[in-house]
Amino acid sequence: MKCRVCRGPAVIDVRRHNANFCAEHFLRLCRDQTAKVIDEFAMFGPDDRVLVAVSGGKDSLALWDLLLELGYAVDGLYLGLGIGGYSDRSGEMARAFATARGATLLEVDLPTEYGYDIPSGSRAARRVPCSACGLSKRHLFDKAALDGGYDVVATGHNLDDEAAVLFGNALTWKTEYLARQLPVLPARPGFPRKVKPLVRLGEREMAAYCVLRGIDYIVEECPMAAGNKHLGYKEALNLIEERSPGTKRDFYFGFLARAASRFAEGHAEDQQDLTTCERCGAPASSEVCAFCRLVEKATRTAEPVAITRKAQAG
Ligand code: AMP
Ligand code: FES
Ligand code: ZN
Ligand code: ZN
């Protein structure tokens, strides 16, 4: 196996590109693909302040590293979701990376700052964990970016993630989600710009990138996600990709080039009619935003425990 660029010994094959790469040229490929996407979709420029949401996993840590390597002004944001040891370990990975690179990491801890964690909060609010988690993440990413004066929030969604989400949304024709499944969502009042600079790179490549760059990441998956539909869609696409390398890329980028705008037309009105949440000031479709309603429900049962603890302490 020889590197396509230098003909030296290769360390990885990328079947989608029908090519093998040595470590140096593989890392260059990752940087080039990231830079290409940033440019192609006008995600941000050298003067923008970027906040990268880091989960402690391979994708978001690789993204942070790539953006630093490309010379962008980029800080990290870690949300402590209170998912037991999984959250403790993922936070440690994010902190270790920040320390090693001398980079700034902002942290928001759901249990200490909002009084609930994802496992018990989602039960109390009668939501599936990933839905309570997704809602909390979106709200807190937006808030951290706006409070901190960042121009854009970047997440580590890769090609495998985006193709699987697209596959799921197409199987069930969720047109309102298809309208918004873009690598860039422009800023709107109360919302920062959101970007996904890893959409040209796959999961396996991001793991290889971290290994070659000596980045320690949390390998275990979130325990709350086990068995969810999204993982099933990923497995199905992996079977197809195995037989026809490049299918995921063609599916996702074909959607962006030829289909996404058709869904957007039908959903332009979804963007309107937002008011301001009377509790937190975020954009909302009713008096109180979905996040504040979640916090209220999620902390309702937790409250007596907190009061008892305080009473005992006092
Ligand atoms: P997921 O929804 O877990 O697939 O994660 C998608 C992206 O969201 C990751 O690549 C990160 O950019 C971001 N993210 C996930 N979990 C966290 C977290 N606990 N703190 C900050 N960012 C996160
Ligand atoms: Fe959100 Fe697992 S990371 S439920
Ligand atoms: Zn090479
Ligand atoms: Zn609110």
Short mmCIF file of C-alpha atoms and ligand atoms in Angstrom, two decimals:
data_model
loop_
_atom_site.label_atom_id
_atom_site.label_comp_id
_atom_site.label_asym_id
_atom_site.label_seq_id
_atom_site.Cartn_x
_atom_site.Cartn_y
_atom_site.Cartn_z
CA MET A 1 0.00 0.00 0.00
CA LYS A 2 1.64 3.24 -1.18
CA CYS A 3 0.77 6.87 -0.49
CA ARG A 4 -0.95 8.47 -3.47
CA VAL A 5 1.06 11.65 -3.03
CA CYS A 6 4.65 10.56 -2.18
CA ARG A 7 4.62 6.80 -2.95
CA GLY A 8 5.97 6.15 0.58
CA PRO A 9 4.41 3.46 2.83
CA ALA A 10 0.72 4.25 3.45
CA VAL A 11 -0.96 4.05 6.87
CA ILE A 12 -4.60 4.41 5.77
CA ASP A 13 -6.80 3.71 2.77
CA VAL A 14 -9.66 6.07 1.96
CA ARG A 15 -11.85 4.03 -0.35
CA ARG A 16 -14.14 6.97 -1.10
CA HIS A 17 -11.14 8.66 -2.74
CA ASN A 18 -9.84 5.35 -4.10
CA ALA A 19 -6.47 6.20 -2.54
CA ASN A 20 -4.00 5.40 0.26
CA PHE A 21 -2.03 7.95 2.27
CA CYS A 22 1.04 8.13 4.50
CA ALA A 23 0.58 9.90 7.87
CA GLU A 24 1.82 13.27 6.63
CA HIS A 25 -0.33 13.31 3.51
CA PHE A 26 -3.37 11.94 5.32
CA LEU A 27 -3.18 14.80 7.85
CA ARG A 28 -2.81 17.20 4.95
CA LEU A 29 -5.88 15.68 3.27
CA CYS A 30 -7.90 16.29 6.48
CA ARG A 31 -6.74 19.91 6.66
CA ASP A 32 -7.40 20.47 2.95
CA GLN A 33 -10.89 18.95 3.08
CA THR A 34 -11.76 21.09 6.10
CA ALA A 35 -10.39 24.27 4.50
CA LYS A 36 -12.27 23.44 1.29
CA VAL A 37 -15.63 23.12 3.08
CA ILE A 38 -15.09 26.34 5.05
CA ASP A 39 -14.39 28.13 1.78
CA GLU A 40 -17.03 26.35 -0.34
CA PHE A 41 -19.87 27.24 2.04
CA ALA A 42 -18.39 30.59 3.23
CA MET A 43 -18.54 29.33 6.83
CA PHE A 44 -16.25 31.94 8.42
CA GLY A 45 -13.21 34.06 7.74
CA PRO A 46 -9.89 34.77 9.48
CA ASP A 47 -11.40 37.66 11.46
CA ASP A 48 -14.35 35.70 12.84
CA ARG A 49 -14.38 34.39 16.40
CA VAL A 50 -15.30 30.72 16.32
CA LEU A 51 -16.70 28.67 19.21
CA VAL A 52 -16.31 24.93 18.67
CA ALA A 53 -18.65 22.69 20.69
CA VAL A 54 -16.49 19.87 22.05
CA SER A 55 -17.94 16.67 23.45
CA GLY A 56 -14.58 15.04 24.22
CA GLY A 57 -15.14 12.65 21.30
CA LYS A 58 -12.91 12.24 18.26
CA ASP A 59 -14.84 14.46 15.84
CA SER A 60 -15.09 17.63 17.87
CA LEU A 61 -11.53 17.38 19.26
CA ALA A 62 -10.19 16.76 15.75
CA LEU A 63 -12.21 19.76 14.53
CA TRP A 64 -10.79 21.99 17.25
CA ASP A 65 -7.28 20.83 16.37
CA LEU A 66 -7.84 21.32 12.63
CA LEU A 67 -9.20 24.84 13.10
CA LEU A 68 -6.26 25.78 15.32
CA GLU A 69 -3.88 24.30 12.72
CA LEU A 70 -5.59 26.31 10.00
CA GLY A 71 -4.93 29.45 12.05
CA TYR A 72 -8.46 30.37 13.15
CA ALA A 73 -9.31 32.15 16.40
CA VAL A 74 -11.21 29.32 18.03
CA ASP A 75 -12.25 28.59 21.62
CA GLY A 76 -13.96 25.42 22.87
CA LEU A 77 -17.26 24.94 24.69
CA TYR A 78 -17.98 21.85 26.78
CA LEU A 79 -21.42 21.12 28.25
CA GLY A 80 -21.56 18.85 31.29
CA LEU A 81 -24.74 16.86 30.69
CA GLY A 82 -24.62 14.92 33.95
CA ILE A 83 -24.57 11.51 32.26
CA GLY A 84 -22.62 9.83 35.09
CA GLY A 85 -19.07 8.63 34.46
CA TYR A 86 -19.49 9.17 30.72
CA SER A 87 -19.78 12.93 31.23
CA ASP A 88 -16.93 12.98 33.78
CA ARG A 89 -14.58 11.24 31.34
CA SER A 90 -15.60 13.29 28.30
CA GLY A 91 -15.07 16.53 30.24
CA GLU A 92 -11.60 15.36 31.21
CA MET A 93 -10.71 14.76 27.54
CA ALA A 94 -11.87 18.23 26.52
CA ARG A 95 -9.93 19.85 29.40
CA ALA A 96 -6.78 17.84 28.68
CA PHE A 97 -6.82 18.94 25.03
CA ALA A 98 -7.32 22.60 25.97
CA THR A 99 -4.45 22.46 28.46
CA ALA A 100 -2.09 20.70 26.03
CA ARG A 101 -2.79 23.26 23.28
CA GLY A 102 -3.00 26.32 25.55
CA ALA A 103 -6.51 26.89 24.20
CA THR A 104 -9.52 28.42 25.98
CA LEU A 105 -12.33 26.07 27.03
CA LEU A 106 -15.66 27.46 28.24
CA GLU A 107 -17.73 25.12 30.38
CA VAL A 108 -21.40 24.97 31.26
CA ASP A 109 -22.56 22.32 33.72
CA LEU A 110 -26.26 21.44 33.50
CA PRO A 111 -26.61 19.95 37.02
CA THR A 112 -24.87 22.82 38.82
CA GLU A 113 -26.12 25.69 36.67
CA TYR A 114 -29.62 24.51 35.74
CA GLY A 115 -30.42 21.92 38.41
CA TYR A 116 -31.00 18.84 36.25
CA ASP A 117 -29.10 16.13 34.42
CA ILE A 118 -30.09 14.45 31.17
CA PRO A 119 -31.01 11.01 32.57
CA SER A 120 -33.35 12.16 35.37
CA GLY A 121 -34.36 15.46 33.76
CA SER A 122 -35.57 13.78 30.58
CA ARG A 123 -37.57 11.27 32.64
CA ALA A 124 -39.20 14.03 34.68
CA ALA A 125 -39.99 15.99 31.51
CA ARG A 126 -41.27 12.81 29.81
CA ARG A 127 -38.95 13.22 26.84
CA VAL A 128 -36.56 10.68 25.34
CA PRO A 129 -33.03 11.49 26.59
CA CYS A 130 -31.61 12.40 23.17
CA SER A 131 -34.42 14.86 22.58
CA ALA A 132 -33.98 16.61 25.96
CA CYS A 133 -30.24 16.53 25.36
CA GLY A 134 -30.48 17.97 21.83
CA LEU A 135 -32.79 20.77 22.97
CA SER A 136 -30.47 21.63 25.89
CA LYS A 137 -27.39 21.59 23.66
CA ARG A 138 -28.88 23.81 20.97
CA HIS A 139 -30.06 26.37 23.50
CA LEU A 140 -26.80 26.45 25.45
CA PHE A 141 -24.59 26.57 22.34
CA ASP A 142 -26.56 29.60 21.12
CA LYS A 143 -26.48 31.29 24.52
CA ALA A 144 -22.74 30.74 25.05
CA ALA A 145 -21.95 32.08 21.58
CA LEU A 146 -24.10 35.18 21.91
CA ASP A 147 -22.97 35.93 25.50
CA GLY A 148 -19.33 35.47 24.53
CA GLY A 149 -19.53 37.59 21.38
CA TYR A 150 -18.65 34.72 19.02
CA ASP A 151 -19.57 34.99 15.33
CA VAL A 152 -20.17 31.32 14.75
CA VAL A 153 -20.66 27.95 16.49
CA ALA A 154 -18.94 24.95 14.89
CA THR A 155 -19.91 21.35 15.64
CA GLY A 156 -18.11 18.09 14.86
CA HIS A 157 -20.84 16.48 12.72
CA ASN A 158 -19.03 14.42 10.08
CA LEU A 159 -20.08 12.89 6.76
CA ASP A 160 -21.34 9.68 8.43
CA ASP A 161 -23.51 11.71 10.85
CA GLU A 162 -24.98 13.94 8.18
CA ALA A 163 -25.64 11.13 5.71
CA ALA A 164 -27.37 9.08 8.45
CA VAL A 165 -29.54 12.02 9.56
CA LEU A 166 -30.42 12.74 5.94
CA PHE A 167 -31.27 9.08 5.37
CA GLY A 168 -33.56 9.03 8.43
CA ASN A 169 -35.27 12.29 7.48
CA ALA A 170 -35.79 11.10 3.91
CA LEU A 171 -37.17 7.72 5.00
CA THR A 172 -39.85 9.49 7.00
CA TRP A 173 -40.07 12.61 4.77
CA LYS A 174 -39.49 15.08 7.57
CA THR A 175 -39.52 18.01 5.18
CA GLU A 176 -39.09 20.67 7.88
CA TYR A 177 -35.84 18.98 8.99
CA LEU A 178 -34.69 18.44 5.40
CA ALA A 179 -35.12 22.19 4.88
CA ARG A 180 -32.64 22.91 7.66
CA GLN A 181 -30.11 20.12 7.17
CA LEU A 182 -27.37 22.34 5.79
CA PRO A 183 -23.66 22.69 6.61
CA VAL A 184 -24.26 26.39 7.35
CA LEU A 185 -27.25 27.95 9.07
CA PRO A 186 -27.04 31.74 8.83
CA ALA A 187 -27.33 33.89 11.94
CA ARG A 188 -30.81 35.19 12.78
CA PRO A 189 -31.89 37.49 15.61
CA GLY A 190 -31.14 35.53 18.78
CA PHE A 191 -29.27 32.75 16.93
CA PRO A 192 -25.58 32.69 15.99
CA ARG A 193 -24.38 31.21 12.67
CA LYS A 194 -23.93 27.40 12.89
CA VAL A 195 -21.46 25.45 10.81
CA LYS A 196 -20.32 21.83 10.30
CA PRO A 197 -16.81 21.95 8.80
CA LEU A 198 -16.24 18.15 8.92
CA VAL A 199 -18.89 17.14 6.39
CA ARG A 200 -16.27 16.03 3.88
CA LEU A 201 -14.59 13.67 6.38
CA GLY A 202 -15.83 10.33 7.71
CA GLU A 203 -15.89 8.82 11.18
CA ARG A 204 -13.03 6.42 10.51
CA GLU A 205 -10.85 9.24 9.21
CA MET A 206 -11.50 11.35 12.29
CA ALA A 207 -10.46 8.47 14.56
CA ALA A 208 -7.28 8.02 12.48
CA TYR A 209 -6.64 11.77 12.60
CA CYS A 210 -6.77 11.77 16.42
CA VAL A 211 -4.48 8.74 16.70
CA LEU A 212 -1.92 10.27 14.33
CA ARG A 213 -2.05 13.64 16.11
CA GLY A 214 -1.82 12.05 19.57
CA ILE A 215 -5.22 13.38 20.64
CA ASP A 216 -6.81 11.40 23.48
CA TYR A 217 -10.59 11.16 23.05
CA ILE A 218 -13.46 9.33 24.69
CA VAL A 219 -14.05 6.14 22.70
CA GLU A 220 -17.24 5.00 24.45
CA GLU A 221 -20.54 6.16 22.97
CA CYS A 222 -23.13 7.98 25.05
CA PRO A 223 -24.95 5.28 27.07
CA MET A 224 -28.29 7.01 26.51
CA ALA A 225 -27.99 6.65 22.73
CA ALA A 226 -27.62 2.85 22.65
CA GLY A 227 -30.02 1.22 20.22
CA ASN A 228 -31.46 4.47 18.84
CA LYS A 229 -32.68 4.79 15.25
CA HIS A 230 -29.77 6.97 14.17
CA LEU A 231 -27.30 4.15 14.84
CA GLY A 232 -29.44 1.82 12.73
CA TYR A 233 -29.34 4.27 9.82
CA LYS A 234 -25.56 4.46 10.14
CA GLU A 235 -25.24 0.67 10.01
CA ALA A 236 -27.49 0.49 6.95
CA LEU A 237 -25.44 3.12 5.12
CA ASN A 238 -22.20 1.38 6.09
CA LEU A 239 -23.43 -1.79 4.36
CA ILE A 240 -24.14 0.15 1.16
CA GLU A 241 -20.86 2.11 1.39
CA GLU A 242 -18.94 -1.15 1.75
CA ARG A 243 -20.20 -2.29 -1.64
CA SER A 244 -20.16 1.13 -3.32
CA PRO A 245 -17.56 3.45 -1.78
CA GLY A 246 -18.54 7.10 -2.15
CA THR A 247 -22.29 6.50 -1.74
CA LYS A 248 -22.57 8.56 1.47
CA ARG A 249 -20.70 11.49 -0.05
CA ASP A 250 -22.79 11.39 -3.24
CA PHE A 251 -26.02 11.06 -1.25
CA TYR A 252 -25.25 14.02 1.02
CA PHE A 253 -23.60 16.37 -1.46
CA GLY A 254 -26.16 15.46 -4.14
CA PHE A 255 -28.87 16.46 -1.67
CA LEU A 256 -27.15 19.81 -1.01
CA ALA A 257 -26.67 20.54 -4.71
CA ARG A 258 -29.95 19.33 -6.10
CA ALA A 259 -32.63 18.93 -3.44
CA ALA A 260 -32.08 21.01 -0.28
CA SER A 261 -33.30 24.31 -1.76
CA ARG A 262 -36.62 22.73 -2.79
CA PHE A 263 -37.40 21.88 0.82
CA ALA A 264 -36.26 25.30 2.04
CA GLU A 265 -38.84 27.04 -0.19
CA GLY A 266 -41.75 25.31 1.52
CA HIS A 267 -40.51 26.15 5.00
CA ALA A 268 -39.50 29.80 4.80
CA GLU A 269 -42.51 30.62 6.98
CA ASP A 270 -41.12 28.41 9.80
CA GLN A 271 -38.55 31.10 10.45
CA GLN A 272 -41.12 33.78 11.18
CA ASP A 273 -43.46 34.48 14.08
CA LEU A 274 -40.91 34.07 16.84
CA THR A 275 -41.36 36.09 20.02
CA THR A 276 -39.01 36.46 22.98
CA CYS A 277 -39.03 34.03 25.91
CA GLU A 278 -40.25 35.92 28.97
CA ARG A 279 -37.84 34.01 31.22
CA CYS A 280 -34.53 33.87 29.34
CA GLY A 281 -34.94 36.29 26.43
CA ALA A 282 -34.20 33.67 23.76
CA PRO A 283 -36.34 33.46 20.60
CA ALA A 284 -39.47 31.41 21.31
CA SER A 285 -42.61 30.26 19.55
CA SER A 286 -44.69 30.82 22.70
CA GLU A 287 -44.36 32.96 25.85
CA VAL A 288 -41.83 30.60 27.42
CA CYS A 289 -39.20 28.93 25.21
CA ALA A 290 -38.91 25.14 24.90
CA PHE A 291 -35.68 25.11 26.93
CA CYS A 292 -37.16 27.02 29.88
CA ARG A 293 -40.18 24.69 29.81
CA LEU A 294 -37.82 21.72 29.87
CA VAL A 295 -35.88 23.19 32.82
CA GLU A 296 -39.13 23.74 34.70
CA LYS A 297 -40.32 20.17 34.20
CA ALA A 298 -36.90 18.60 34.69
CA THR A 299 -36.33 20.35 38.02
CA ARG A 300 -39.83 19.90 39.40
CA THR A 301 -39.14 16.52 40.99
CA ALA A 302 -35.52 17.37 41.79
CA GLU A 303 -36.51 20.41 43.88
CA PRO A 304 -37.42 18.72 47.19
CA VAL A 305 -34.07 16.92 47.14
CA ALA A 306 -32.23 20.21 46.70
CA ILE A 307 -34.25 21.85 49.47
CA THR A 308 -33.67 18.92 51.83
CA ARG A 309 -29.95 19.05 51.15
CA LYS A 310 -29.84 22.78 51.83
CA ALA A 311 -31.90 22.38 54.98
CA GLN A 312 -29.55 19.66 56.20
CA ALA A 313 -26.51 21.75 55.41
CA GLY A 314 -27.98 24.76 57.24
P1 AMP B 1 -23.82 14.34 18.94
O1 AMP B 1 -25.12 15.06 18.93
O2 AMP B 1 -23.50 13.72 20.25
O3 AMP B 1 -23.61 13.47 17.76
O4 AMP B 1 -22.73 15.49 18.81
C1 AMP B 1 -22.68 16.31 17.69
C2 AMP B 1 -21.78 17.48 17.97
O5 AMP B 1 -22.32 18.25 19.04
C3 AMP B 1 -20.37 17.10 18.45
O6 AMP B 1 -19.52 16.85 17.37
C4 AMP B 1 -19.98 18.32 19.21
O7 AMP B 1 -19.56 19.34 18.34
C5 AMP B 1 -21.29 18.75 19.86
N1 AMP B 1 -21.44 18.20 21.22
C6 AMP B 1 -21.97 17.00 21.57
N2 AMP B 1 -21.95 16.84 22.92
C7 AMP B 1 -21.40 17.96 23.44
C8 AMP B 1 -21.10 18.42 24.76
N3 AMP B 1 -21.38 17.67 25.84
N4 AMP B 1 -20.53 19.63 24.91
C9 AMP B 1 -20.26 20.40 23.83
N5 AMP B 1 -20.51 20.02 22.57
C10 AMP B 1 -21.08 18.82 22.36
FE1 FES B 2 -27.13 13.53 24.50
FE2 FES B 2 -26.31 11.17 24.79
S1 FES B 2 -25.11 12.90 24.39
S2 FES B 2 -28.30 11.84 25.10
ZN ZN B 3 2.75 10.57 1.45
ZN ZN B 4 -36.39 30.63 27.73
#
